[in-house]
Amino acid sequence: MENLDRYSRQTLFKPIGEEGQRKLLKSRVVVVGMGALGTVIANHLVRSGVGYVRFIDRDLVELSNLQRQSLYDEEDAANHLPKVIAAEQKLRKVNSTVKVEAIIADLNLDNAEELLGGFDVIVDGTDNFSTRYLINDIAVKLNIPWVYGGAVSSRGMFAVIVPGKTPCYRCLFPEVPAGLGETCDTIGVLSPITDIVGSFEAVEVLKLLVGAEHNPNLEQLDIWYSSFLQMDISDGKNPECPACVHHQYDFLDRSSIQQTTFAILCGRDTVQINPRNVDSINLENLAKSLKNSGKVSVNPFLLRFFPDEKATMVFFKDGRVLIHGVEDITEARMYYSRFVGA
Ligand SMILES: [Zn+2]
């Protein structure tokens, strides 16, 4: 039998107890997105002794993240570490007895089933709607509970989605909101709200894992103007929901949606290009071919290339490129075709 001493303050809490702790140690959770919400969620889950925590993120640590992304520090930003690598290094020191796994990737319909399948709970640490609909389709299809959460400005919301039991995300939000809407790019975000929403998400994960009753509400809160709104969603199932009623998974269907090859990343003037015809790239060979066109710097995870004073291109091994310093997708496309090809 495992030694549970390090979790004594948690096992003393009756609804968890030693039995619940053993369940946590056998559990597998995947956190999608390791920004402000994801770092809070992963930190709680690893400290609480969830046995296996995978985290997935597509971005690297930058100075402007440090205001709220609590697992990272200035050294991570200076070393241009991918967020999941910085998080993995930190969390291994926090709890070496559980397994943490870092995945540098952009979650999309090509890899979602493989990356999210086989987990007990999926947790949302993302900053965008399209990934949430994708998570929802996978969760409903594979019958995996998931915890939704979002935060922007001083406001946040979260809800627990259990396929077959609660309404799904698409029942609650039938359409992808038009345009980009309000993001942390346009109206900012306060660190306490991401801490609070991430903590609520983490505790709902723990409840799901030990088999306790989860929160039945869509919770909305504003910590600046002190408003708290609870909406019971138990009866919110849409009888014609494409996802959870008709099992039509539009966000997993190549023919029904446009492939997102270009994405504007929240938090900075960056465009991601995810070429679907490239499986992997050899960073060393790429460094050789680019070094006559500008400064190149490589670490074990990525290559940074400075074609001019304005832009920085970051290449990952899976073929993705982040183009930093550009104003829009057109300009990003120009850099990409100039240095990589069409
Ligand atoms: Zn539904």
Coordinates of C-alpha atoms and ligand atoms in Angstrom, one line a residue:
M1 CA 0.0 0.0 0.0
E2 CA 1.3 3.5 -0.9
N3 CA 2.5 5.9 1.8
L4 CA -0.1 8.7 1.9
D5 CA 1.8 10.9 4.4
R6 CA 2.5 13.7 2.0
Y7 CA -1.3 14.0 1.4
S8 CA -2.2 14.0 5.1
R9 CA -3.9 17.4 5.0
Q10 CA -6.0 16.3 2.1
T11 CA -6.9 12.8 3.4
L12 CA -8.0 14.5 6.7
F13 CA -10.7 16.2 4.6
K14 CA -13.5 13.7 4.9
P15 CA -15.0 13.8 1.4
I16 CA -11.6 12.7 0.0
G17 CA -10.1 10.6 2.8
E18 CA -7.6 7.8 2.2
E19 CA -10.0 6.0 -0.2
G20 CA -10.4 9.1 -2.3
Q21 CA -6.6 9.7 -2.2
R22 CA -6.0 6.2 -3.6
K23 CA -8.4 7.0 -6.4
L24 CA -6.6 10.2 -7.2
L25 CA -3.3 8.3 -7.4
K26 CA -4.7 5.9 -9.9
S27 CA -6.3 8.7 -12.0
R28 CA -5.3 10.2 -15.4
V29 CA -6.1 13.8 -16.3
V30 CA -5.2 15.8 -19.4
V31 CA -4.9 19.6 -19.2
V32 CA -5.3 21.4 -22.6
G33 CA -3.6 24.7 -22.7
M34 CA -0.9 25.7 -20.2
G35 CA -1.5 29.5 -19.9
A36 CA -3.0 31.2 -16.9
L37 CA -5.7 28.6 -16.2
G38 CA -3.7 25.6 -17.2
T39 CA -0.8 26.4 -14.9
V40 CA -3.1 26.8 -11.9
I41 CA -5.0 23.6 -12.7
A42 CA -1.8 21.5 -13.3
N43 CA -0.2 22.8 -10.2
H44 CA -3.2 21.8 -8.0
L45 CA -3.6 18.4 -9.6
V46 CA 0.1 17.4 -9.3
R47 CA 0.3 18.6 -5.7
S48 CA -2.9 16.8 -4.9
G49 CA -1.4 13.5 -6.1
V50 CA -3.3 12.9 -9.4
G51 CA -1.3 9.9 -10.6
Y52 CA -0.8 10.9 -14.2
V53 CA -1.1 14.4 -15.6
R54 CA -0.6 15.2 -19.3
F55 CA -0.4 18.8 -20.4
I56 CA -0.6 20.1 -23.9
D57 CA 0.3 23.5 -25.2
R58 CA 1.6 25.0 -28.4
D59 CA 3.4 28.1 -27.2
L60 CA 6.6 29.2 -25.5
V61 CA 7.1 31.3 -22.3
E62 CA 7.3 35.1 -22.8
L63 CA 7.8 37.9 -20.3
S64 CA 4.2 39.1 -20.7
N65 CA 3.0 35.7 -19.4
L66 CA 4.5 36.1 -16.0
Q67 CA 1.9 38.5 -14.7
R68 CA -0.5 35.6 -14.4
Q69 CA 1.0 32.2 -15.5
S70 CA 2.2 31.2 -12.1
L71 CA 4.4 28.2 -12.9
Y72 CA 6.9 30.2 -15.1
D73 CA 9.7 32.6 -14.3
E74 CA 12.1 35.0 -16.0
E75 CA 14.6 32.2 -16.7
D76 CA 12.0 30.2 -18.6
A77 CA 11.3 33.3 -20.7
A78 CA 15.0 34.0 -21.3
N79 CA 15.5 30.4 -22.4
H80 CA 12.5 30.5 -24.7
L81 CA 11.2 27.2 -23.3
P82 CA 8.0 25.7 -24.5
K83 CA 5.4 26.2 -21.7
V84 CA 4.9 22.5 -21.2
I85 CA 8.6 21.9 -20.8
A86 CA 8.9 24.7 -18.2
A87 CA 5.9 23.3 -16.4
E88 CA 7.1 19.8 -16.5
Q89 CA 10.5 20.8 -15.0
K90 CA 8.8 22.7 -12.2
L91 CA 6.2 20.2 -11.4
R92 CA 8.6 17.2 -11.3
K93 CA 10.3 19.1 -8.4
V94 CA 7.0 19.6 -6.7
N95 CA 5.9 16.0 -6.8
S96 CA 8.3 13.4 -8.1
T97 CA 5.9 10.5 -7.2
V98 CA 3.3 11.2 -9.9
K99 CA 3.8 11.1 -13.6
V100 CA 3.7 14.3 -15.6
E101 CA 3.9 14.3 -19.3
A102 CA 4.5 17.4 -21.5
I103 CA 3.2 17.5 -25.1
I104 CA 4.3 20.3 -27.3
A105 CA 1.5 20.5 -29.8
D106 CA -1.5 22.4 -31.2
L107 CA -4.6 20.3 -30.3
N108 CA -6.5 19.9 -33.6
L109 CA -8.7 17.3 -35.2
D110 CA -5.7 15.4 -36.5
N111 CA -4.4 14.6 -33.0
A112 CA -7.2 15.3 -30.6
E113 CA -8.5 11.7 -30.2
E114 CA -5.0 10.3 -29.7
L115 CA -4.0 13.0 -27.2
L116 CA -7.2 13.1 -25.2
G117 CA -8.3 9.5 -25.4
G118 CA -7.9 7.2 -22.4
F119 CA -8.1 9.9 -19.7
D120 CA -10.5 10.0 -16.8
V121 CA -11.1 13.8 -17.1
I122 CA -10.2 16.5 -19.6
V123 CA -9.6 20.0 -18.3
D124 CA -9.9 23.2 -20.3
G125 CA -7.1 25.6 -19.9
T126 CA -7.5 27.1 -23.4
D127 CA -8.2 30.7 -24.4
N128 CA -10.3 30.0 -27.5
F129 CA -13.7 28.7 -28.5
S130 CA -12.7 26.5 -31.4
T131 CA -10.5 24.3 -29.2
R132 CA -13.4 24.0 -26.7
Y133 CA -15.8 22.7 -29.3
L134 CA -13.2 20.2 -30.4
I135 CA -12.7 19.1 -26.8
N136 CA -16.5 18.8 -26.4
D137 CA -16.8 16.6 -29.5
I138 CA -14.0 14.3 -28.3
A139 CA -15.4 14.2 -24.7
V140 CA -18.9 13.3 -25.9
K141 CA -17.6 10.8 -28.5
L142 CA -15.3 9.0 -26.0
N143 CA -17.6 9.5 -23.0
I144 CA -15.1 11.4 -20.9
P145 CA -16.2 14.1 -18.4
W146 CA -14.6 17.5 -18.9
V147 CA -14.4 20.8 -17.0
Y148 CA -14.8 23.9 -19.0
G149 CA -13.4 27.2 -17.8
G150 CA -12.6 30.7 -19.2
A151 CA -11.4 34.0 -18.0
V152 CA -11.0 37.4 -19.5
S153 CA -10.7 40.9 -18.0
S154 CA -12.0 40.5 -14.4
R155 CA -14.6 37.9 -15.3
G156 CA -14.7 34.2 -15.5
M157 CA -16.9 31.2 -15.9
F158 CA -16.8 27.5 -15.5
A159 CA -19.0 24.4 -15.7
V160 CA -18.7 20.6 -15.5
I161 CA -19.8 18.6 -18.5
V162 CA -20.5 14.9 -18.0
P163 CA -21.6 13.2 -21.3
G164 CA -24.8 11.3 -20.9
K165 CA -25.7 13.2 -17.7
T166 CA -25.3 17.0 -18.1
P167 CA -25.9 19.2 -21.1
C168 CA -22.8 19.3 -23.3
Y169 CA -20.9 22.5 -24.2
R170 CA -22.7 22.7 -27.5
C171 CA -26.1 22.5 -25.7
L172 CA -25.0 25.5 -23.7
F173 CA -23.3 27.4 -26.5
P174 CA -24.8 26.2 -29.8
E175 CA -22.8 28.5 -32.1
V176 CA -19.2 29.5 -32.2
P177 CA -19.3 33.2 -31.3
A178 CA -18.8 35.3 -34.4
G179 CA -15.5 37.2 -34.8
L180 CA -12.8 37.1 -32.2
G181 CA -14.8 38.7 -29.5
E182 CA -13.2 40.0 -26.3
T183 CA -9.9 38.3 -25.6
C184 CA -7.1 39.0 -23.2
D185 CA -5.5 40.7 -26.2
T186 CA -8.1 43.4 -26.5
I187 CA -9.3 43.9 -22.9
G188 CA -6.6 42.2 -20.8
V189 CA -7.0 39.8 -17.9
L190 CA -6.3 40.0 -14.1
S191 CA -4.2 37.4 -12.5
P192 CA -6.6 36.7 -9.5
I193 CA -9.5 35.8 -11.8
T194 CA -7.5 33.1 -13.7
D195 CA -6.2 31.8 -10.3
I196 CA -9.8 31.6 -9.0
V197 CA -11.3 30.0 -12.1
G198 CA -8.4 27.6 -12.5
S199 CA -8.8 26.6 -8.8
F200 CA -12.5 26.0 -9.2
E201 CA -11.8 23.8 -12.3
A202 CA -9.2 21.8 -10.3
V203 CA -11.5 21.1 -7.4
E204 CA -14.3 20.0 -9.8
V205 CA -11.7 17.6 -11.4
L206 CA -10.9 16.2 -7.9
K207 CA -14.6 15.7 -7.2
L208 CA -15.1 13.8 -10.5
L209 CA -12.1 11.6 -9.7
V210 CA -13.2 10.6 -6.2
G211 CA -16.8 10.1 -7.3
A212 CA -18.3 13.1 -5.4
E213 CA -21.2 15.2 -6.7
H214 CA -19.9 17.9 -9.0
N215 CA -21.2 21.5 -9.2
P216 CA -24.4 21.4 -11.3
N217 CA -24.2 25.1 -12.3
L218 CA -22.7 27.3 -15.0
E219 CA -20.9 29.7 -12.6
Q220 CA -20.1 33.2 -13.7
L221 CA -18.2 35.6 -11.5
D222 CA -16.6 39.1 -11.7
I223 CA -14.0 39.7 -9.1
W224 CA -13.7 43.4 -9.7
Y225 CA -17.3 44.3 -9.5
S226 CA -18.0 41.5 -7.0
S227 CA -20.8 39.7 -8.9
F228 CA -21.5 36.0 -8.6
L229 CA -24.1 34.4 -10.8
Q230 CA -25.1 30.7 -10.6
M231 CA -27.2 29.2 -13.3
D232 CA -28.4 25.6 -12.8
I233 CA -27.9 23.9 -16.1
S234 CA -29.2 20.5 -15.1
D235 CA -32.2 20.9 -17.5
G236 CA -30.2 22.7 -20.2
K237 CA -29.9 19.8 -22.6
N238 CA -30.8 20.8 -26.2
P239 CA -33.1 17.9 -27.5
E240 CA -31.6 18.6 -30.9
C241 CA -28.0 19.0 -29.9
P242 CA -25.8 17.8 -32.9
A243 CA -23.1 16.5 -30.5
C244 CA -24.6 14.8 -27.5
V245 CA -28.0 13.9 -29.0
H246 CA -27.3 13.2 -32.7
H247 CA -23.7 12.2 -32.3
Q248 CA -22.7 14.3 -35.2
Y249 CA -19.2 15.6 -34.4
D250 CA -18.8 18.6 -36.6
F251 CA -15.5 19.7 -35.1
L252 CA -14.0 16.3 -35.9
D253 CA -15.3 16.2 -39.4
R254 CA -12.9 17.3 -42.1
S255 CA -15.6 17.9 -44.6
S256 CA -17.8 20.1 -42.4
I257 CA -15.4 22.8 -41.3
Q258 CA -12.6 24.7 -42.6
Q259 CA -9.2 23.5 -41.5
T260 CA -7.5 26.0 -39.2
T261 CA -4.1 26.3 -40.7
F262 CA -3.7 29.9 -39.4
A263 CA -4.5 31.0 -35.9
I264 CA -3.9 34.3 -34.1
L265 CA -2.5 33.6 -30.6
C266 CA -4.0 35.4 -27.7
G267 CA -1.6 37.5 -25.7
R268 CA 0.7 38.8 -28.3
D269 CA 1.0 39.8 -32.0
T270 CA 1.7 36.3 -33.1
V271 CA 0.2 34.1 -35.9
Q272 CA 0.6 30.3 -35.8
I273 CA 0.9 28.4 -39.1
N274 CA 0.2 24.7 -38.9
P275 CA 1.0 23.2 -42.3
R276 CA -1.1 20.1 -42.6
N277 CA 1.3 18.5 -45.2
V278 CA 4.3 18.5 -42.9
D279 CA 4.8 15.8 -40.2
S280 CA 8.1 16.9 -38.7
I281 CA 11.1 19.0 -39.5
N282 CA 14.8 18.5 -38.7
L283 CA 15.8 21.7 -36.8
E284 CA 19.5 21.2 -37.5
N285 CA 19.0 21.1 -41.3
L286 CA 16.7 24.0 -41.1
A287 CA 19.3 26.0 -39.1
K288 CA 21.8 25.4 -41.9
S289 CA 19.5 26.5 -44.6
L290 CA 18.3 29.6 -42.8
K291 CA 21.6 30.9 -41.4
N292 CA 22.5 32.9 -44.5
S293 CA 19.2 34.8 -44.3
G294 CA 19.3 36.0 -40.7
K295 CA 20.3 35.1 -37.1
V296 CA 19.3 31.6 -36.0
S297 CA 19.2 30.2 -32.5
V298 CA 18.3 26.6 -31.5
N299 CA 17.4 24.9 -28.3
P300 CA 16.4 21.2 -27.9
F301 CA 12.7 22.0 -28.5
L302 CA 12.6 24.8 -31.1
L303 CA 14.5 27.0 -33.6
R304 CA 14.2 30.8 -33.5
F305 CA 15.0 32.7 -36.7
F306 CA 15.2 36.5 -37.1
P307 CA 14.7 37.4 -40.8
D308 CA 14.7 41.1 -40.1
E309 CA 14.3 43.6 -37.2
K310 CA 10.6 43.2 -37.0
A311 CA 9.7 39.5 -37.1
T312 CA 10.7 36.4 -35.2
M313 CA 9.9 33.0 -36.6
V314 CA 9.8 30.1 -34.1
F315 CA 9.9 26.6 -35.7
F316 CA 8.8 23.5 -33.7
K317 CA 9.7 19.9 -34.6
D318 CA 6.1 19.1 -35.5
G319 CA 6.3 21.5 -38.4
R320 CA 4.4 24.4 -36.7
V321 CA 5.7 27.9 -37.0
L322 CA 4.9 30.9 -34.8
I323 CA 5.5 34.2 -36.5
H324 CA 5.9 36.9 -33.9
G325 CA 5.8 40.7 -34.6
V326 CA 3.4 40.5 -37.5
E327 CA 0.1 42.4 -37.8
D328 CA -2.1 39.9 -39.5
I329 CA -2.3 36.5 -41.3
T330 CA -1.4 38.0 -44.7
E331 CA 1.9 39.3 -43.4
A332 CA 2.6 36.0 -41.6
R333 CA 1.8 34.2 -44.8
M334 CA 4.4 36.4 -46.6
Y335 CA 7.2 35.5 -44.2
Y336 CA 6.2 31.8 -44.3
S337 CA 6.3 31.6 -48.1
R338 CA 9.5 33.6 -48.3
F339 CA 11.5 31.3 -45.9
V340 CA 9.7 28.0 -46.0
G341 CA 7.8 27.9 -49.3
A342 CA 4.2 28.0 -50.2
Ligands
ZN1 ZN -25.2 18.7 -26.3

